mmCIF file of C-alpha atoms and ligand atoms in Angstrom:
data_model
loop_
_atom_site.group_PDB
_atom_site.id
_atom_site.type_symbol
_atom_site.label_atom_id
_atom_site.label_comp_id
_atom_site.label_asym_id
_atom_site.label_seq_id
_atom_site.Cartn_x
_atom_site.Cartn_y
_atom_site.Cartn_z
ATOM 1 C CA MET A 1 0.000 0.000 0.000
ATOM 2 C CA ILE A 2 1.285 3.437 -0.835
ATOM 3 C CA LYS A 3 1.420 5.745 2.127
ATOM 4 C CA GLU A 4 -0.331 9.021 1.372
ATOM 5 C CA LYS A 5 0.254 10.691 4.715
ATOM 6 C CA LYS A 6 2.251 13.892 4.792
ATOM 7 C CA SER A 7 5.446 13.687 6.815
ATOM 8 C CA VAL A 8 7.030 16.915 8.011
ATOM 9 C CA GLY A 9 10.550 17.551 9.326
ATOM 10 C CA VAL A 10 11.449 20.698 11.273
ATOM 11 C CA ASP A 11 15.076 21.598 11.933
ATOM 12 C CA ILE A 12 15.600 24.545 14.253
ATOM 13 C CA GLY A 13 19.239 25.234 13.468
ATOM 14 C CA SER A 14 21.365 27.814 15.277
ATOM 15 C CA ASN A 15 21.054 30.243 12.351
ATOM 16 C CA VAL A 16 18.531 28.794 9.928
ATOM 17 C CA VAL A 17 15.111 27.234 10.560
ATOM 18 C CA LYS A 18 14.016 24.706 7.948
ATOM 19 C CA ILE A 19 10.773 22.874 7.356
ATOM 20 C CA ILE A 20 10.080 20.291 4.687
ATOM 21 C CA GLY A 21 7.017 18.169 3.950
ATOM 22 C CA LEU A 22 6.836 15.074 1.803
ATOM 23 C CA ARG A 23 4.437 12.397 0.693
ATOM 24 C CA ARG A 24 5.355 8.898 -0.321
ATOM 25 C CA LYS A 25 4.177 8.392 -3.904
ATOM 26 C CA LYS A 26 5.995 6.259 -6.490
ATOM 27 C CA LYS A 27 8.952 8.430 -5.654
ATOM 28 C CA ILE A 28 9.253 10.572 -2.563
ATOM 29 C CA ARG A 29 7.400 13.751 -3.374
ATOM 30 C CA ILE A 30 8.443 17.032 -1.774
ATOM 31 C CA GLU A 31 5.232 18.943 -1.105
ATOM 32 C CA PHE A 32 6.812 22.050 0.367
ATOM 33 C CA MET A 33 10.099 23.279 1.753
ATOM 34 C CA LYS A 34 10.880 26.533 3.454
ATOM 35 C CA LEU A 35 13.762 28.056 5.301
ATOM 36 C CA ILE A 36 14.555 31.290 7.024
ATOM 37 C CA ASP A 37 18.005 32.547 7.958
ATOM 38 C CA LEU A 38 17.518 34.379 11.259
ATOM 39 C CA TYR A 39 20.378 36.785 10.515
ATOM 40 C CA LEU A 40 19.969 37.504 6.818
ATOM 41 C CA SER A 41 16.228 38.055 7.411
ATOM 42 C CA ARG A 42 17.210 40.637 10.041
ATOM 43 C CA ASN A 43 15.318 38.928 12.834
ATOM 44 C CA VAL A 44 18.539 38.766 14.852
ATOM 45 C CA ASN A 45 21.778 40.748 14.689
ATOM 46 C CA ARG A 46 23.957 38.664 16.996
ATOM 47 C CA PRO A 47 23.635 35.235 18.649
ATOM 48 C CA GLU A 48 23.151 36.706 22.157
ATOM 49 C CA ASP A 49 19.882 38.303 20.996
ATOM 50 C CA LEU A 50 18.249 35.055 19.913
ATOM 51 C CA SER A 51 15.366 34.175 22.240
ATOM 52 C CA ASP A 52 12.879 31.310 22.386
ATOM 53 C CA THR A 53 10.029 33.761 21.849
ATOM 54 C CA LEU A 54 11.609 35.011 18.649
ATOM 55 C CA LEU A 55 12.040 31.434 17.417
ATOM 56 C CA VAL A 56 8.371 30.726 18.146
ATOM 57 C CA GLN A 57 7.379 33.773 16.067
ATOM 58 C CA VAL A 58 9.655 32.801 13.197
ATOM 59 C CA ILE A 59 8.339 29.226 13.127
ATOM 60 C CA ARG A 60 4.738 30.437 13.216
ATOM 61 C CA GLY A 61 5.512 32.738 10.300
ATOM 62 C CA LEU A 62 6.999 29.886 8.271
ATOM 63 C CA ILE A 63 4.033 27.620 8.945
ATOM 64 C CA ALA A 64 1.522 30.293 8.042
ATOM 65 C CA GLU A 65 2.928 30.189 4.498
ATOM 66 C CA ILE A 66 2.202 26.476 4.097
ATOM 67 C CA LYS A 67 -1.043 25.570 2.362
ATOM 68 C CA GLY A 68 -3.171 23.217 4.432
ATOM 69 C CA GLY A 69 -1.164 24.018 7.587
ATOM 70 C CA VAL A 70 1.057 21.726 9.625
ATOM 71 C CA LYS A 71 0.467 20.066 12.966
ATOM 72 C CA LYS A 72 2.520 16.915 13.525
ATOM 73 C CA VAL A 73 6.231 17.235 12.961
ATOM 74 C CA LYS A 74 9.430 15.261 13.345
ATOM 75 C CA THR A 75 12.175 17.292 14.829
ATOM 76 C CA SER A 76 15.743 17.166 16.073
ATOM 77 C CA VAL A 77 18.077 18.572 18.666
ATOM 78 C CA SER A 78 21.753 19.157 18.103
ATOM 79 C CA GLY A 79 24.808 20.510 19.836
ATOM 80 C CA PRO A 80 27.776 19.134 21.690
ATOM 81 C CA ASN A 81 25.675 17.364 24.345
ATOM 82 C CA ALA A 82 23.485 15.536 21.860
ATOM 83 C CA LEU A 83 25.307 12.254 21.349
ATOM 84 C CA VAL A 84 24.899 9.117 19.303
ATOM 85 C CA HIS A 85 26.216 5.793 20.592
ATOM 86 C CA SER A 86 26.028 2.442 18.877
ATOM 87 C CA MET A 87 25.494 -0.577 21.131
ATOM 88 C CA GLU A 88 25.426 -4.330 20.745
ATOM 89 C CA LEU A 89 22.431 -5.786 22.558
ATOM 90 C CA PRO A 90 20.674 -9.146 22.607
ATOM 91 C CA ASN A 91 17.521 -9.403 20.442
ATOM 92 C CA LEU A 92 14.937 -8.124 22.915
ATOM 93 C CA SER A 93 11.452 -6.700 22.713
ATOM 94 C CA ASP A 94 11.170 -2.900 22.464
ATOM 95 C CA SER A 95 10.339 -2.412 26.152
ATOM 96 C CA GLU A 96 13.204 -4.675 27.220
ATOM 97 C CA ILE A 97 15.581 -2.802 24.902
ATOM 98 C CA LEU A 98 14.745 0.455 26.670
ATOM 99 C CA SER A 99 15.751 -0.859 30.077
ATOM 100 C CA ALA A 100 18.866 -2.539 28.636
ATOM 101 C CA ILE A 101 19.910 0.758 27.018
ATOM 102 C CA ARG A 102 19.211 2.655 30.214
ATOM 103 C CA TRP A 103 21.397 0.273 32.151
ATOM 104 C CA LYS A 104 24.244 0.458 29.614
ATOM 105 C CA LEU A 105 24.041 4.239 29.298
ATOM 106 C CA ALA A 106 24.391 4.722 33.035
ATOM 107 C CA SER A 107 27.959 3.449 32.772
ATOM 108 C CA ILE A 108 28.870 5.393 29.593
ATOM 109 C CA ILE A 109 27.541 8.913 29.955
ATOM 110 C CA PRO A 110 29.206 11.491 32.171
ATOM 111 C CA PHE A 111 25.931 12.698 33.726
ATOM 112 C CA ASN A 112 23.058 11.222 35.706
ATOM 113 C CA ILE A 113 20.856 8.916 33.636
ATOM 114 C CA ASP A 114 17.753 10.672 35.009
ATOM 115 C CA ASP A 115 18.939 13.939 33.440
ATOM 116 C CA VAL A 116 18.958 12.613 29.895
ATOM 117 C CA GLU A 117 16.352 11.576 27.355
ATOM 118 C CA PHE A 118 17.152 8.905 24.809
ATOM 119 C CA ASP A 119 15.709 7.176 21.801
ATOM 120 C CA PHE A 120 16.981 4.284 19.720
ATOM 121 C CA GLN A 121 16.955 2.901 16.217
ATOM 122 C CA VAL A 122 17.833 -0.709 15.351
ATOM 123 C CA LEU A 123 20.636 -0.720 12.796
ATOM 124 C CA ASN A 124 20.830 -4.429 12.121
ATOM 125 C CA THR A 125 19.932 -7.740 13.721
ATOM 126 C CA ASN A 126 22.020 -10.864 13.574
ATOM 127 C CA LYS A 127 19.731 -13.867 13.990
ATOM 128 C CA SER A 128 22.548 -16.408 14.301
ATOM 129 C CA SER A 129 24.250 -14.647 17.210
ATOM 130 C CA ASN A 130 20.897 -13.388 18.562
ATOM 131 C CA MET A 131 22.369 -9.891 18.797
ATOM 132 C CA GLN A 132 21.409 -6.554 17.341
ATOM 133 C CA THR A 133 23.141 -3.231 16.842
ATOM 134 C CA VAL A 134 21.186 -0.200 17.953
ATOM 135 C CA LEU A 135 21.974 3.472 17.539
ATOM 136 C CA VAL A 136 21.047 5.406 20.649
ATOM 137 C CA GLY A 137 20.528 9.173 20.591
ATOM 138 C CA ILE A 138 21.008 10.924 23.936
ATOM 139 C CA VAL A 139 20.042 14.509 24.868
ATOM 140 C CA PRO A 140 20.102 16.354 28.198
ATOM 141 C CA ALA A 141 16.517 16.441 29.505
ATOM 142 C CA ASN A 142 16.496 20.234 30.006
ATOM 143 C CA LYS A 143 17.592 20.808 26.432
ATOM 144 C CA MET A 144 14.842 18.523 25.210
ATOM 145 C CA LYS A 145 12.249 20.340 27.308
ATOM 146 C CA LYS A 146 13.307 23.747 25.960
ATOM 147 C CA HIS A 147 13.094 22.429 22.403
ATOM 148 C CA LEU A 148 9.640 20.908 22.908
ATOM 149 C CA ASP A 149 8.373 24.119 24.538
ATOM 150 C CA ILE A 150 9.308 26.147 21.460
ATOM 151 C CA LEU A 151 7.483 23.760 19.150
ATOM 152 C CA THR A 152 4.389 23.563 21.334
ATOM 153 C CA ARG A 153 4.235 27.336 21.569
ATOM 154 C CA ALA A 154 4.399 27.422 17.772
ATOM 155 C CA ASN A 155 1.273 25.171 17.788
ATOM 156 C CA LEU A 156 3.119 22.111 16.544
ATOM 157 C CA GLU A 157 2.940 18.561 17.853
ATOM 158 C CA PRO A 158 6.330 16.837 17.830
ATOM 159 C CA GLU A 159 5.894 13.109 17.055
ATOM 160 C CA ILE A 160 9.569 12.204 17.052
ATOM 161 C CA VAL A 161 12.582 14.034 18.458
ATOM 162 C CA GLU A 162 15.833 12.791 17.047
ATOM 163 C CA ILE A 163 19.479 13.736 17.247
ATOM 164 C CA ASP A 164 20.573 15.937 14.374
ATOM 165 C CA SER A 165 23.395 13.619 13.284
ATOM 166 C CA LEU A 166 21.114 10.562 13.156
ATOM 167 C CA ALA A 167 18.737 12.466 10.903
ATOM 168 C CA ILE A 168 21.615 13.355 8.562
ATOM 169 C CA TYR A 169 22.754 9.732 8.533
ATOM 170 C CA ASN A 170 19.213 8.531 7.757
ATOM 171 C CA CYS A 171 18.903 11.071 4.978
ATOM 172 C CA PHE A 172 22.121 9.852 3.379
ATOM 173 C CA ILE A 173 21.439 6.129 3.564
ATOM 174 C CA THR A 174 17.893 6.590 2.290
ATOM 175 C CA LEU A 175 18.852 8.691 -0.697
ATOM 176 C CA GLN A 176 22.355 7.535 -1.653
ATOM 177 C CA ASP A 177 23.484 4.041 -2.465
ATOM 178 C CA LEU A 178 26.468 3.075 -0.351
ATOM 179 C CA HIS A 179 29.294 1.805 -2.485
ATOM 180 C CA PRO A 180 30.320 -1.762 -1.554
ATOM 181 C CA ASN A 181 33.694 -1.963 0.195
ATOM 182 C CA LYS A 182 34.158 1.778 0.449
ATOM 183 C CA THR A 183 34.463 3.946 3.516
ATOM 184 C CA VAL A 184 32.978 7.398 3.022
ATOM 185 C CA ALA A 185 32.370 10.391 5.280
ATOM 186 C CA ILE A 186 29.622 12.973 5.496
ATOM 187 C CA LEU A 187 30.624 16.332 6.875
ATOM 188 C CA ASN A 188 27.686 18.625 7.612
ATOM 189 C CA ILE A 189 28.927 22.099 8.507
ATOM 190 C CA GLY A 190 26.199 24.238 10.032
ATOM 191 C CA ALA A 191 26.488 27.495 11.945
ATOM 192 C CA GLU A 192 27.574 26.401 15.436
ATOM 193 C CA CYS A 193 28.783 22.892 14.828
ATOM 194 C CA ALA A 194 29.837 20.344 12.274
ATOM 195 C CA THR A 195 28.733 16.721 12.251
ATOM 196 C CA LEU A 196 31.048 14.050 10.980
ATOM 197 C CA ILE A 197 29.785 10.590 10.105
ATOM 198 C CA ILE A 198 32.038 7.842 8.812
ATOM 199 C CA MET A 199 30.415 4.805 7.264
ATOM 200 C CA HIS A 200 31.023 1.600 5.428
ATOM 201 C CA PRO A 201 28.254 -0.772 4.270
ATOM 202 C CA ASP A 202 29.601 -3.660 6.394
ATOM 203 C CA HIS A 203 30.191 -1.782 9.661
ATOM 204 C CA ASP A 204 28.518 0.466 12.198
ATOM 205 C CA PRO A 205 28.729 4.176 11.454
ATOM 206 C CA PHE A 206 30.876 6.484 13.559
ATOM 207 C CA PHE A 207 29.467 9.837 14.716
ATOM 208 C CA LYS A 208 31.290 12.896 15.931
ATOM 209 C CA SER A 209 30.119 16.410 16.673
ATOM 210 C CA ILE A 210 32.761 19.123 16.195
ATOM 211 C CA ALA A 211 32.337 22.584 17.695
ATOM 212 C CA ILE A 212 33.202 24.426 14.464
ATOM 213 C CA GLY A 213 30.765 26.038 12.046
ATOM 214 C CA GLY A 214 29.951 29.107 10.019
ATOM 215 C CA ASN A 215 29.666 31.227 13.149
ATOM 216 C CA THR A 216 33.239 30.351 14.135
ATOM 217 C CA LEU A 217 34.361 32.135 11.012
ATOM 218 C CA THR A 218 31.882 35.003 11.377
ATOM 219 C CA ARG A 219 33.154 35.667 14.921
ATOM 220 C CA ALA A 220 36.751 35.629 13.687
ATOM 221 C CA ILE A 221 35.901 38.145 10.926
ATOM 222 C CA GLU A 222 34.062 40.283 13.502
ATOM 223 C CA ARG A 223 37.202 40.413 15.644
ATOM 224 C CA MET A 224 39.647 40.895 12.800
ATOM 225 C CA LEU A 225 37.821 43.636 10.932
ATOM 226 C CA HIS A 226 36.315 45.256 14.064
ATOM 227 C CA ILE A 227 32.791 45.090 12.670
ATOM 228 C CA SER A 228 29.490 43.804 14.096
ATOM 229 C CA PHE A 229 28.483 40.140 13.908
ATOM 230 C CA ILE A 230 25.810 40.799 11.307
ATOM 231 C CA ASP A 231 28.206 42.815 9.114
ATOM 232 C CA ALA A 232 30.801 40.071 9.438
ATOM 233 C CA GLU A 233 28.160 37.522 8.402
ATOM 234 C CA ARG A 234 27.323 39.562 5.304
ATOM 235 C CA GLU A 235 30.996 40.084 4.460
ATOM 236 C CA LYS A 236 31.492 36.320 4.618
ATOM 237 C CA ILE A 237 28.540 35.489 2.410
ATOM 238 C CA GLU A 238 29.239 38.210 -0.164
ATOM 239 C CA MET A 239 32.636 36.703 -0.823
ATOM 240 C CA ASN A 240 30.850 33.798 -2.516
ATOM 241 C CA TYR A 241 29.433 36.021 -5.170
ATOM 242 C CA GLN A 242 32.752 37.480 -6.262
ATOM 243 C CA PRO A 243 34.060 35.926 -9.462
ATOM 244 C CA SER A 244 37.039 33.578 -9.337
ATOM 245 C CA HIS A 245 40.060 34.971 -11.122
ATOM 246 C CA ASN A 246 42.348 32.054 -11.564
ATOM 247 C CA THR A 247 42.672 28.350 -11.328
ATOM 248 C CA ASP A 248 44.627 28.239 -8.082
ATOM 249 C CA ASN A 249 41.682 28.408 -5.721
ATOM 250 C CA THR A 250 43.631 29.304 -2.597
ATOM 251 C CA ASN A 251 44.658 32.533 -4.346
ATOM 252 C CA ASN A 252 41.043 33.654 -4.389
ATOM 253 C CA TYR A 253 41.410 34.368 -0.732
ATOM 254 C CA LYS A 254 44.349 36.705 -1.188
ATOM 255 C CA GLU A 255 42.072 39.692 -1.579
ATOM 256 C CA ILE A 256 40.052 38.949 1.546
ATOM 257 C CA GLY A 257 41.218 40.100 4.943
ATOM 258 C CA TRP A 258 40.254 36.928 6.758
ATOM 259 C CA LYS A 259 42.045 34.223 4.847
ATOM 260 C CA GLY A 260 43.833 33.164 8.064
ATOM 261 C CA PRO A 261 40.703 32.224 10.066
ATOM 262 C CA LEU A 262 39.287 30.406 7.072
ATOM 263 C CA LEU A 263 42.413 28.317 6.620
ATOM 264 C CA SER A 264 42.574 27.632 10.340
ATOM 265 C CA MET A 265 38.959 26.374 10.244
ATOM 266 C CA VAL A 266 39.877 24.106 7.336
ATOM 267 C CA ALA A 267 42.942 22.842 9.216
ATOM 268 C CA LYS A 268 40.893 21.972 12.323
ATOM 269 C CA LEU A 269 38.245 20.167 10.304
ATOM 270 C CA ALA A 270 40.940 18.305 8.393
ATOM 271 C CA GLU A 271 42.560 17.227 11.645
ATOM 272 C CA GLU A 272 39.250 15.827 12.952
ATOM 273 C CA LEU A 273 38.657 14.036 9.657
ATOM 274 C CA LYS A 274 42.116 12.452 9.721
ATOM 275 C CA LYS A 275 41.752 11.342 13.352
ATOM 276 C CA ALA A 276 38.347 9.777 12.723
ATOM 277 C CA ASP A 277 39.584 8.134 9.531
ATOM 278 C CA ILE A 278 42.474 6.447 11.357
ATOM 279 C CA TYR A 279 40.215 5.399 14.240
ATOM 280 C CA TYR A 280 37.759 3.784 11.831
ATOM 281 C CA GLN A 281 40.558 2.003 9.957
ATOM 282 C CA ILE A 282 41.937 0.571 13.190
ATOM 283 C CA LEU A 283 38.489 -0.411 14.433
ATOM 284 C CA TYR A 284 37.387 -2.274 11.320
ATOM 285 C CA GLY A 285 40.569 -2.970 9.377
ATOM 286 C CA GLU A 286 39.244 -1.343 6.220
ATOM 287 C CA GLU A 287 41.069 0.982 3.846
ATOM 288 C CA GLY A 288 40.953 4.698 4.580
ATOM 289 C CA LEU A 289 38.343 7.223 3.472
ATOM 290 C CA GLN A 290 37.546 7.150 -0.225
ATOM 291 C CA ARG A 291 35.352 10.230 -0.397
ATOM 292 C CA ILE A 292 33.982 13.036 1.748
ATOM 293 C CA TYR A 293 30.445 14.294 1.112
ATOM 294 C CA LEU A 294 30.261 17.902 2.204
ATOM 295 C CA THR A 295 26.921 19.478 3.122
ATOM 296 C CA GLY A 296 25.311 22.078 5.448
ATOM 297 C CA GLY A 297 24.947 25.813 4.843
ATOM 298 C CA SER A 298 28.654 26.430 5.425
ATOM 299 C CA ALA A 299 29.504 24.043 2.590
ATOM 300 C CA LYS A 300 28.575 27.036 0.434
ATOM 301 C CA LEU A 301 31.791 28.794 1.469
ATOM 302 C CA LYS A 302 33.613 29.330 -1.759
ATOM 303 C CA ASN A 303 36.222 26.665 -2.497
ATOM 304 C CA LEU A 304 35.814 24.979 0.873
ATOM 305 C CA ASP A 305 35.510 21.638 -0.921
ATOM 306 C CA TYR A 306 38.798 22.254 -2.705
ATOM 307 C CA LEU A 307 40.600 23.435 0.445
ATOM 308 C CA LEU A 308 39.403 20.437 2.476
ATOM 309 C CA ALA A 309 40.319 17.958 -0.239
ATOM 310 C CA ASP A 310 43.765 19.504 -0.383
ATOM 311 C CA ALA A 311 44.214 19.299 3.390
ATOM 312 C CA VAL A 312 42.904 15.748 3.879
ATOM 313 C CA LYS A 313 44.050 14.347 0.526
ATOM 314 C CA VAL A 314 40.686 12.698 -0.032
ATOM 315 C CA PRO A 315 38.241 13.730 -2.807
ATOM 316 C CA VAL A 316 35.451 15.996 -1.577
ATOM 317 C CA THR A 317 32.031 16.203 -3.275
ATOM 318 C CA LEU A 318 29.248 18.600 -2.363
ATOM 319 C CA TRP A 319 26.216 16.583 -1.291
ATOM 320 C CA ASN A 320 22.922 18.279 -2.034
ATOM 321 C CA PRO A 321 20.250 15.889 -0.720
ATOM 322 C CA LEU A 322 17.470 17.682 -2.600
ATOM 323 C CA LYS A 323 19.017 16.651 -5.893
ATOM 324 C CA SER A 324 18.536 12.944 -5.271
ATOM 325 C CA GLU A 325 16.909 10.947 -8.067
ATOM 326 C CA LYS A 326 14.638 9.359 -5.493
ATOM 327 C CA LEU A 327 12.859 12.682 -4.984
ATOM 328 C CA GLU A 328 10.297 14.490 -7.075
ATOM 329 C CA TYR A 329 8.783 17.913 -6.587
ATOM 330 C CA LYS A 330 5.254 19.217 -6.530
ATOM 331 C CA GLN A 331 6.583 22.477 -7.912
ATOM 332 C CA GLU A 332 9.881 23.280 -9.523
ATOM 333 C CA ILE A 333 12.348 24.894 -7.144
ATOM 334 C CA GLY A 334 14.454 27.694 -8.543
ATOM 335 C CA ASN A 335 17.557 27.876 -6.401
ATOM 336 C CA ILE A 336 17.891 24.251 -5.402
ATOM 337 C CA ASP A 337 21.710 24.427 -5.573
ATOM 338 C CA GLU A 338 21.769 27.076 -2.839
ATOM 339 C CA LEU A 339 18.936 25.746 -0.705
ATOM 340 C CA GLY A 340 19.610 22.034 -0.824
ATOM 341 C CA LEU A 341 22.757 22.120 1.284
ATOM 342 C CA HIS A 342 20.728 23.274 4.309
ATOM 343 C CA PHE A 343 18.215 20.439 4.188
ATOM 344 C CA ALA A 344 19.971 17.166 5.128
ATOM 345 C CA THR A 345 18.672 17.222 8.725
ATOM 346 C CA SER A 346 15.064 18.256 8.081
ATOM 347 C CA LEU A 347 14.745 15.927 5.091
ATOM 348 C CA GLY A 348 16.236 13.050 7.115
ATOM 349 C CA LEU A 349 13.629 13.704 9.789
ATOM 350 C CA ALA A 350 10.746 13.776 7.315
ATOM 351 C CA LEU A 351 12.036 10.533 5.757
ATOM 352 C CA ARG A 352 12.054 8.671 9.048
ATOM 353 C CA ASP A 353 9.481 5.857 9.177
ATOM 354 C CA GLU A 354 8.234 6.778 5.731
ATOM 355 C CA LEU A 355 9.927 4.096 3.658
HETATM 356 N N1 ATP B 1 26.558 31.586 0.674
HETATM 357 C C1 ATP B 1 27.103 31.243 1.838
HETATM 358 N N2 ATP B 1 28.435 31.244 2.011
HETATM 359 C C2 ATP B 1 29.007 30.894 3.166
HETATM 360 N N3 ATP B 1 28.324 30.514 4.244
HETATM 361 C C3 ATP B 1 26.999 30.478 4.122
HETATM 362 C C4 ATP B 1 26.305 30.832 2.933
HETATM 363 N N4 ATP B 1 24.985 30.695 3.144
HETATM 364 C C5 ATP B 1 24.859 30.283 4.404
HETATM 365 N N5 ATP B 1 26.050 30.161 4.993
HETATM 366 C C6 ATP B 1 26.329 29.752 6.382
HETATM 367 O O1 ATP B 1 25.651 28.569 6.643
HETATM 368 C C7 ATP B 1 25.399 28.495 8.051
HETATM 369 C C8 ATP B 1 23.996 27.984 8.231
HETATM 370 O O2 ATP B 1 23.952 26.668 7.728
HETATM 371 P P1 ATP B 1 22.946 25.588 8.312
HETATM 372 O O3 ATP B 1 21.564 25.968 7.941
HETATM 373 O O4 ATP B 1 23.417 24.264 7.862
HETATM 374 O O5 ATP B 1 23.191 25.802 9.863
HETATM 375 P P2 ATP B 1 22.238 25.565 11.137
HETATM 376 O O6 ATP B 1 21.521 24.287 10.941
HETATM 377 O O7 ATP B 1 21.419 26.787 11.362
HETATM 378 O O8 ATP B 1 23.332 25.467 12.287
HETATM 379 P P3 ATP B 1 23.670 24.272 13.330
HETATM 380 O O9 ATP B 1 23.408 22.984 12.617
HETATM 381 O O10 ATP B 1 25.104 24.475 13.649
HETATM 382 O O11 ATP B 1 22.758 24.513 14.467
HETATM 383 C C9 ATP B 1 25.611 29.898 8.602
HETATM 384 O O12 ATP B 1 26.801 29.915 9.372
HETATM 385 C C10 ATP B 1 25.775 30.747 7.356
HETATM 386 O O13 ATP B 1 26.706 31.802 7.522
HETATM 387 MG MG1 MG B 2 22.053 22.257 11.308
#
């Protein structure tokens, strides 16, 4: 039976709020998609001014534009305290799994088990060994409560709350075919943090949240050029629209005053990628990374793909999830190249349980 229900994903990012709705037809049909950049839309001038009330207003505004309205949504939380762990557990019923996870978590996490909320997803089951691998998403309870309050105040009903990085992983494995015998990485660079996922079709994925994002660079530009956060943000984004002059891409940055912070951001990301790559090789005895799929709003930074590839010595491809052949659109979308890079999380959420 073809599912006709609308499934909606909402991603309240640090800088950009996204919402996407889909229906399962022959292909996966995108019914609507909307985003608002809190800074470029002039709702906020600097991160300190961002309040829950403002987010509620912004979300309400986005929803008001959607024909037929929205009520139930799938949503995610992110940040350095939102973790994903994979665990080996015996094949148990769902209620037994919950207590087994709770018990295991108590010995892994650095805070009290009563102060966290968690959810799980079965990755694979091995009937012969009677074991299963589950991915467990963990969030501090107060963070979860704050997130749910914002959505409820925006008149939405959250059905599922997931960890950002799990949603990105789900988006990738639903829309891309994993190449046999190849280890690949996804690097989603948002505003406050980057998510790194390393995966191979025969092994469990590895997740890592890195506290580097577009705002790291904006703050560095703010300090260097002695300008406000919002002006630094604009300065950063305008650079993308200046024409390239030559084939050596690093030279494009000669004329900008903040080449240093950009290269230092690339160096830190490259270091994390190399560390995770080696860890994964040791863990599973596979060859190193074959490709890095770069996504997230900060993947739009001019030549970032080139600079990262050069630093890690692994090919880097921009991954725009909205351009997947498994998707179709109710209406044509003009600037899909620009928009798509923001949507891995929200699309991954909307795709959950829909296939
Ligand atoms: N054209 C552009 N060039 C460079 N950076 C850009 C461009 N457009 C957007 N960005 C950056 O993308 C970031 C927002 O991306 P994204 O929507 O993925 O983040 P987010 O989900 O809001 O953040 P997080 O996931 O960290 O909470 C901002 O830092 C913004 O400056
Ligand atoms: Mg994000």
